PDB file of C-alpha atoms in Angstrom:
ATOM      1  CA  MET A 286      45.958  -5.522   3.086  1.00 38.00           C
ATOM      2  CA  THR A 287      43.771  -4.797   6.080  1.00 40.00           C
ATOM      3  CA  GLU A 288      40.479  -6.509   6.813  1.00 43.00           C
ATOM      4  CA  PRO A 289      37.383  -4.308   6.948  1.00 41.00           C
ATOM      5  CA  PRO A 290      36.051  -3.916  10.472  1.00 42.00           C
ATOM      6  CA  ALA A 291      33.375  -6.373  11.482  1.00 48.00           C
ATOM      7  CA  LEU A 292      29.777  -5.291  11.678  1.00 45.00           C
ATOM      8  CA  PRO A 293      28.416  -4.566  15.156  1.00 47.00           C
ATOM      9  CA  GLU A 294      27.517  -7.500  17.404  1.00 49.00           C
ATOM     10  CA  SER A 295      23.787  -6.823  16.930  1.00 47.00           C
ATOM     11  CA  ILE A 296      24.168  -8.002  13.343  1.00 45.00           C
ATOM     12  CA  ALA A 297      26.600 -10.823  13.946  1.00 45.00           C
ATOM     13  CA  ALA A 298      24.399 -12.297  16.709  1.00 47.00           C
ATOM     14  CA  ASP A 299      21.423 -13.024  14.423  1.00 57.00           C
ATOM     15  CA  THR A 300      22.432 -14.445  11.064  1.00 72.00           C
ATOM     16  CA  SER A 301      19.314 -16.508  10.387  1.00 89.00           C
ATOM     17  CA  TRP A 302      17.119 -15.933   7.362  1.00 92.00           C
ATOM     18  CA  GLN A 303      14.354 -13.413   8.106  1.00 93.00           C
ATOM     19  CA  SER A 304      11.003 -13.457   6.330  1.00 93.00           C
ATOM     20  CA  LEU A 305       9.122 -10.406   5.142  1.00 95.00           C
ATOM     21  CA  PRO A 306       6.239  -9.259   7.356  1.00 95.00           C
ATOM     22  CA  PRO A 307       2.920 -10.915   6.434  1.00 94.00           C
ATOM     23  CA  ARG A 308       1.104  -7.568   6.314  1.00 93.00           C
ATOM     24  CA  GLY A 309       2.948  -6.762   3.075  1.00 93.00           C
ATOM     25  CA  ALA A 310       1.482  -9.741   1.221  1.00 95.00           C
ATOM     26  CA  TRP A 311      -1.632  -7.802   0.156  1.00 94.00           C
ATOM     27  CA  LEU A 312       0.546  -5.103  -1.452  1.00 94.00           C
ATOM     28  CA  ALA A 313       2.530  -7.721  -3.352  1.00 95.00           C
ATOM     29  CA  ALA A 314      -0.741  -9.384  -4.410  1.00 96.00           C
ATOM     30  CA  LEU A 315      -2.249  -6.082  -5.536  1.00 95.00           C
ATOM     31  CA  GLY A 316       0.786  -5.079  -7.596  1.00 94.00           C
ATOM     32  CA  ALA A 317       1.231  -8.441  -9.274  1.00 96.00           C
ATOM     33  CA  GLY A 318      -2.516  -8.837  -9.851  1.00 97.00           C
ATOM     34  CA  LEU A 319      -2.842  -5.484 -11.586  1.00 96.00           C
ATOM     35  CA  ALA A 320       0.281  -6.115 -13.660  1.00 96.00           C
ATOM     36  CA  THR A 321      -1.055  -9.490 -14.804  1.00 97.00           C
ATOM     37  CA  ALA A 322      -4.664  -8.409 -15.430  1.00 97.00           C
ATOM     38  CA  LEU A 323      -3.885  -6.147 -18.396  1.00 96.00           C
ATOM     39  CA  PRO A 324      -2.039  -8.711 -20.554  1.00 96.00           C
ATOM     40  CA  PHE A 325      -4.667 -11.358 -19.762  1.00 97.00           C
ATOM     41  CA  ALA A 326      -7.437  -8.937 -20.710  1.00 96.00           C
ATOM     42  CA  ALA A 327      -5.727  -8.137 -23.998  1.00 95.00           C
ATOM     43  CA  ALA A 328      -5.119 -11.811 -24.721  1.00 96.00           C
ATOM     44  CA  GLY A 329      -8.736 -12.722 -23.941  1.00 94.00           C
ATOM     45  CA  GLY A 330     -10.083  -9.946 -26.152  1.00 92.00           C
ATOM     46  CA  VAL A 331      -7.759 -10.659 -29.070  1.00 93.00           C
ATOM     47  CA  LEU A 332      -8.371 -14.406 -28.892  1.00 93.00           C
ATOM     48  CA  ALA A 333     -12.150 -13.926 -28.823  1.00 93.00           C
ATOM     49  CA  PHE A 334     -11.962 -11.431 -31.694  1.00 89.00           C
ATOM     50  CA  ALA A 335      -9.748 -13.797 -33.744  1.00 92.00           C
ATOM     51  CA  LEU A 336     -12.155 -16.685 -33.156  1.00 92.00           C
ATOM     52  CA  HIS A 337     -15.089 -14.458 -34.168  1.00 90.00           C
ATOM     53  CA  TYR A 338     -16.678 -14.711 -30.734  1.00 90.00           C
ATOM     54  CA  PRO A 339     -19.381 -11.997 -30.667  1.00 91.00           C
ATOM     55  CA  HIS A 340     -18.788 -11.066 -27.010  1.00 91.00           C
ATOM     56  CA  TRP A 341     -15.094 -10.249 -27.244  1.00 89.00           C
ATOM     57  CA  LEU A 342     -15.449  -7.532 -24.586  1.00 91.00           C
ATOM     58  CA  LEU A 343     -16.837 -10.089 -22.139  1.00 94.00           C
ATOM     59  CA  ALA A 344     -13.882 -12.362 -22.945  1.00 94.00           C
ATOM     60  CA  ALA A 345     -11.499  -9.480 -22.235  1.00 94.00           C
ATOM     61  CA  VAL A 346     -13.150  -8.838 -18.850  1.00 95.00           C
ATOM     62  CA  ALA A 347     -12.990 -12.550 -18.030  1.00 96.00           C
ATOM     63  CA  GLY A 348      -9.312 -12.573 -19.006  1.00 96.00           C
ATOM     64  CA  ALA A 349      -8.677  -9.568 -16.755  1.00 97.00           C
ATOM     65  CA  ALA A 350     -10.398 -11.316 -13.833  1.00 97.00           C
ATOM     66  CA  ILE A 351      -8.379 -14.498 -14.362  1.00 97.00           C
ATOM     67  CA  GLY A 352      -5.171 -12.465 -14.683  1.00 97.00           C
ATOM     68  CA  LEU A 353      -5.984 -10.483 -11.542  1.00 97.00           C
ATOM     69  CA  LEU A 354      -6.575 -13.627  -9.490  1.00 97.00           C
ATOM     70  CA  LEU A 355      -3.574 -15.503 -10.869  1.00 97.00           C
ATOM     71  CA  GLY A 356      -1.264 -12.501 -10.490  1.00 97.00           C
ATOM     72  CA  ALA A 357      -2.470 -11.811  -6.950  1.00 97.00           C
ATOM     73  CA  TRP A 358      -1.815 -15.399  -5.963  1.00 97.00           C
ATOM     74  CA  MET A 359       1.668 -15.334  -7.520  1.00 96.00           C
ATOM     75  CA  GLY A 360       2.537 -11.982  -5.910  1.00 95.00           C
ATOM     76  CA  ARG A 361       1.405 -13.129  -2.481  1.00 96.00           C
ATOM     77  CA  ARG A 362       3.329 -16.383  -2.845  1.00 95.00           C
ATOM     78  CA  ARG A 363       6.484 -14.587  -3.995  1.00 94.00           C
ATOM     79  CA  HIS A 364       6.238 -12.312  -0.961  1.00 96.00           C
ATOM     80  CA  GLN A 365       5.926 -15.311   1.354  1.00 95.00           C
ATOM     81  CA  LEU A 366       8.971 -16.947  -0.235  1.00 95.00           C
ATOM     82  CA  THR A 367      11.312 -13.937   0.053  1.00 95.00           C
ATOM     83  CA  PHE A 368      13.868 -13.946   2.865  1.00 95.00           C
ATOM     84  CA  TRP A 369      16.799 -11.720   3.821  1.00 94.00           C
ATOM     85  CA  GLN A 370      19.885 -12.149   5.948  1.00 93.00           C
ATOM     86  CA  LEU A 371      22.623  -9.801   7.120  1.00 90.00           C
ATOM     87  CA  ASP A 372      25.801 -11.156   8.594  1.00 87.00           C
ATOM     88  CA  SER A 373      29.246  -9.673   9.106  1.00 82.00           C
ATOM     89  CA  GLN A 374      30.245 -10.362   5.498  1.00 85.00           C
ATOM     90  CA  ALA A 375      27.218  -9.797   3.263  1.00 89.00           C
ATOM     91  CA  LEU A 376      23.550  -9.028   2.767  1.00 91.00           C
ATOM     92  CA  GLY A 377      21.686 -12.027   1.366  1.00 92.00           C
ATOM     93  CA  VAL A 378      18.305 -12.197  -0.382  1.00 93.00           C
ATOM     94  CA  ARG A 379      16.642 -15.541  -1.106  1.00 94.00           C
ATOM     95  CA  ARG A 380      13.541 -15.842  -3.285  1.00 93.00           C
ATOM     96  CA  GLY A 381      11.419 -18.559  -4.775  1.00 89.00           C
ATOM     97  CA  HIS A 382      10.335 -22.137  -4.305  1.00 85.00           C
ATOM     98  CA  MET A 383      10.460 -23.942  -7.617  1.00 87.00           C
ATOM     99  CA  TRP A 384      12.830 -21.475  -9.314  1.00 89.00           C
ATOM    100  CA  GLN A 385      15.043 -20.290  -6.513  1.00 90.00           C
ATOM    101  CA  SER A 386      17.472 -17.407  -6.534  1.00 91.00           C
ATOM    102  CA  GLU A 387      19.871 -16.262  -3.885  1.00 90.00           C
ATOM    103  CA  SER A 388      21.876 -13.046  -4.060  1.00 88.00           C
ATOM    104  CA  ARG A 389      24.655 -12.118  -1.697  1.00 89.00           C
ATOM    105  CA  VAL A 390      26.054  -8.624  -1.717  1.00 88.00           C
ATOM    106  CA  PRO A 391      29.414  -8.389   0.052  1.00 87.00           C
ATOM    107  CA  VAL A 392      29.380  -5.427   2.410  1.00 86.00           C
ATOM    108  CA  SER A 393      32.635  -4.203   0.844  1.00 85.00           C
ATOM    109  CA  ARG A 394      30.862  -3.808  -2.550  1.00 86.00           C
ATOM    110  CA  VAL A 395      28.029  -1.592  -1.277  1.00 88.00           C
ATOM    111  CA  GLN A 396      28.221   1.906  -2.785  1.00 88.00           C
ATOM    112  CA  HIS A 397      25.108   3.595  -1.397  1.00 88.00           C
ATOM    113  CA  LEU A 398      21.696   2.788   0.032  1.00 92.00           C
ATOM    114  CA  ASP A 399      18.184   4.085  -0.617  1.00 93.00           C
ATOM    115  CA  LEU A 400      14.890   3.642   1.197  1.00 95.00           C
ATOM    116  CA  GLN A 401      11.694   4.077  -0.808  1.00 95.00           C
ATOM    117  CA  ARG A 402       8.171   4.249   0.585  1.00 95.00           C
ATOM    118  CA  GLY A 403       5.098   4.822  -1.513  1.00 94.00           C
ATOM    119  CA  PRO A 404       1.775   5.876   0.006  1.00 95.00           C
ATOM    120  CA  LEU A 405       0.499   2.300   0.372  1.00 94.00           C
ATOM    121  CA  GLN A 406       3.798   1.158   1.885  1.00 95.00           C
ATOM    122  CA  ARG A 407       3.688   4.034   4.379  1.00 95.00           C
ATOM    123  CA  MET A 408       0.130   3.092   5.304  1.00 94.00           C
ATOM    124  CA  ALA A 409       1.253  -0.511   5.958  1.00 94.00           C
ATOM    125  CA  GLY A 410       4.487   0.467   7.752  1.00 95.00           C
ATOM    126  CA  LEU A 411       6.683  -1.035   5.024  1.00 96.00           C
ATOM    127  CA  ALA A 412       9.618   0.126   2.909  1.00 96.00           C
ATOM    128  CA  THR A 413      11.856  -0.940   0.033  1.00 96.00           C
ATOM    129  CA  LEU A 414      15.601  -1.055   0.687  1.00 95.00           C
ATOM    130  CA  ILE A 415      17.705  -0.552  -2.440  1.00 94.00           C
ATOM    131  CA  VAL A 416      21.384  -1.483  -2.189  1.00 92.00           C
ATOM    132  CA  HIS A 417      23.577  -0.081  -4.973  1.00 91.00           C
ATOM    133  CA  THR A 418      26.787  -2.007  -5.520  1.00 87.00           C
ATOM    134  CA  ALA A 419      30.040  -1.580  -7.368  1.00 81.00           C
ATOM    135  CA  GLY A 420      30.104  -3.150 -10.802  1.00 74.00           C
ATOM    136  CA  THR A 421      27.823  -3.274 -13.785  1.00 70.00           C
ATOM    137  CA  ARG A 422      26.126  -6.674 -13.577  1.00 72.00           C
ATOM    138  CA  MET A 423      23.333  -6.889 -10.998  1.00 71.00           C
ATOM    139  CA  ASN A 424      24.393  -3.520  -9.605  1.00 84.00           C
ATOM    140  CA  THR A 425      21.284  -3.077  -7.443  1.00 88.00           C
ATOM    141  CA  VAL A 426      19.510  -5.367  -5.049  1.00 89.00           C
ATOM    142  CA  ALA A 427      16.062  -4.316  -3.850  1.00 92.00           C
ATOM    143  CA  ILE A 428      14.115  -5.846  -0.989  1.00 93.00           C
ATOM    144  CA  SER A 429      10.517  -4.717  -1.226  1.00 93.00           C
ATOM    145  CA  GLY A 430       8.031  -5.190   1.590  1.00 93.00           C
ATOM    146  CA  LEU A 431      10.458  -4.909   4.493  1.00 94.00           C
ATOM    147  CA  ASP A 432       9.160  -3.717   7.824  1.00 95.00           C
ATOM    148  CA  TYR A 433      10.094  -0.013   7.991  1.00 96.00           C
ATOM    149  CA  VAL A 434      12.039  -0.471  11.232  1.00 94.00           C
ATOM    150  CA  ASP A 435      14.007  -3.381   9.739  1.00 93.00           C
ATOM    151  CA  ALA A 436      14.701  -1.407   6.558  1.00 94.00           C
ATOM    152  CA  GLU A 437      16.036   1.548   8.544  1.00 94.00           C
ATOM    153  CA  ARG A 438      18.136  -0.740  10.738  1.00 93.00           C
ATOM    154  CA  LEU A 439      19.605  -2.544   7.716  1.00 92.00           C
ATOM    155  CA  ARG A 440      20.328   0.756   5.977  1.00 93.00           C
ATOM    156  CA  ASP A 441      21.984   2.240   9.064  1.00 91.00           C
ATOM    157  CA  GLN A 442      24.082  -0.854   9.790  1.00 89.00           C
ATOM    158  CA  LEU A 443      25.253  -1.139   6.188  1.00 88.00           C
ATOM    159  CA  ALA A 444      25.968   2.614   6.104  1.00 86.00           C
ATOM    160  CA  GLN A 445      27.981   2.292   9.296  1.00 83.00           C
ATOM    161  CA  GLN A 446      30.100  -0.331   7.576  1.00 73.00           C
ATOM    162  CA  LEU A 447      30.531   2.013   4.588  1.00 67.00           C
ATOM    163  CA  ASP A 448      31.740   4.756   6.915  1.00 62.00           C
ATOM    164  CA  HIS A 449      34.324   2.375   8.385  1.00 60.00           C
ATOM    165  CA  ASP A 450      35.516   1.416   4.896  1.00 56.00           C
ATOM    166  CA  ASP A 451      35.843   5.070   3.868  1.00 56.00           C
ATOM    167  CA  ALA A 452      37.993   5.786   6.914  1.00 53.00           C
ATOM    168  CA  LEU A 453      40.561   3.171   5.904  1.00 52.00           C
TER     169      LEU A 453
END
């Protein structure tokens, strides 16, 4: 059995964990804040209604504000605690502080790659790299909030490895 060719030296030279660019933290905060505000608003309104509080709408607005602030803080923090690494063997993604997760996708398991950029990401110069892998469990790994140049470079370097594997 032959070994897959090594990734180019530009990848192998820098195998340290890279953080996401700080300018993407506001997008992560906005998304998480909005996603958290709605359930908190509903919970505040329902709780106030169940307790016969006459200003249940005010309680719902207060719940939305608390959810927005809490979600924004959590989204910003999650963004700050997300790191990626590409070496000659695999793409790694590390997330979290208290509950940590680390995923490593062997380059040989990569099937195809996608770059996604919404309007706000384009405005901030960011992108989401989606790596589709072989298998059914955890078959995609997405890194949201990457610098667009880094996302393109990662995609191109991983695709170059795919081309080498297809030639074998």
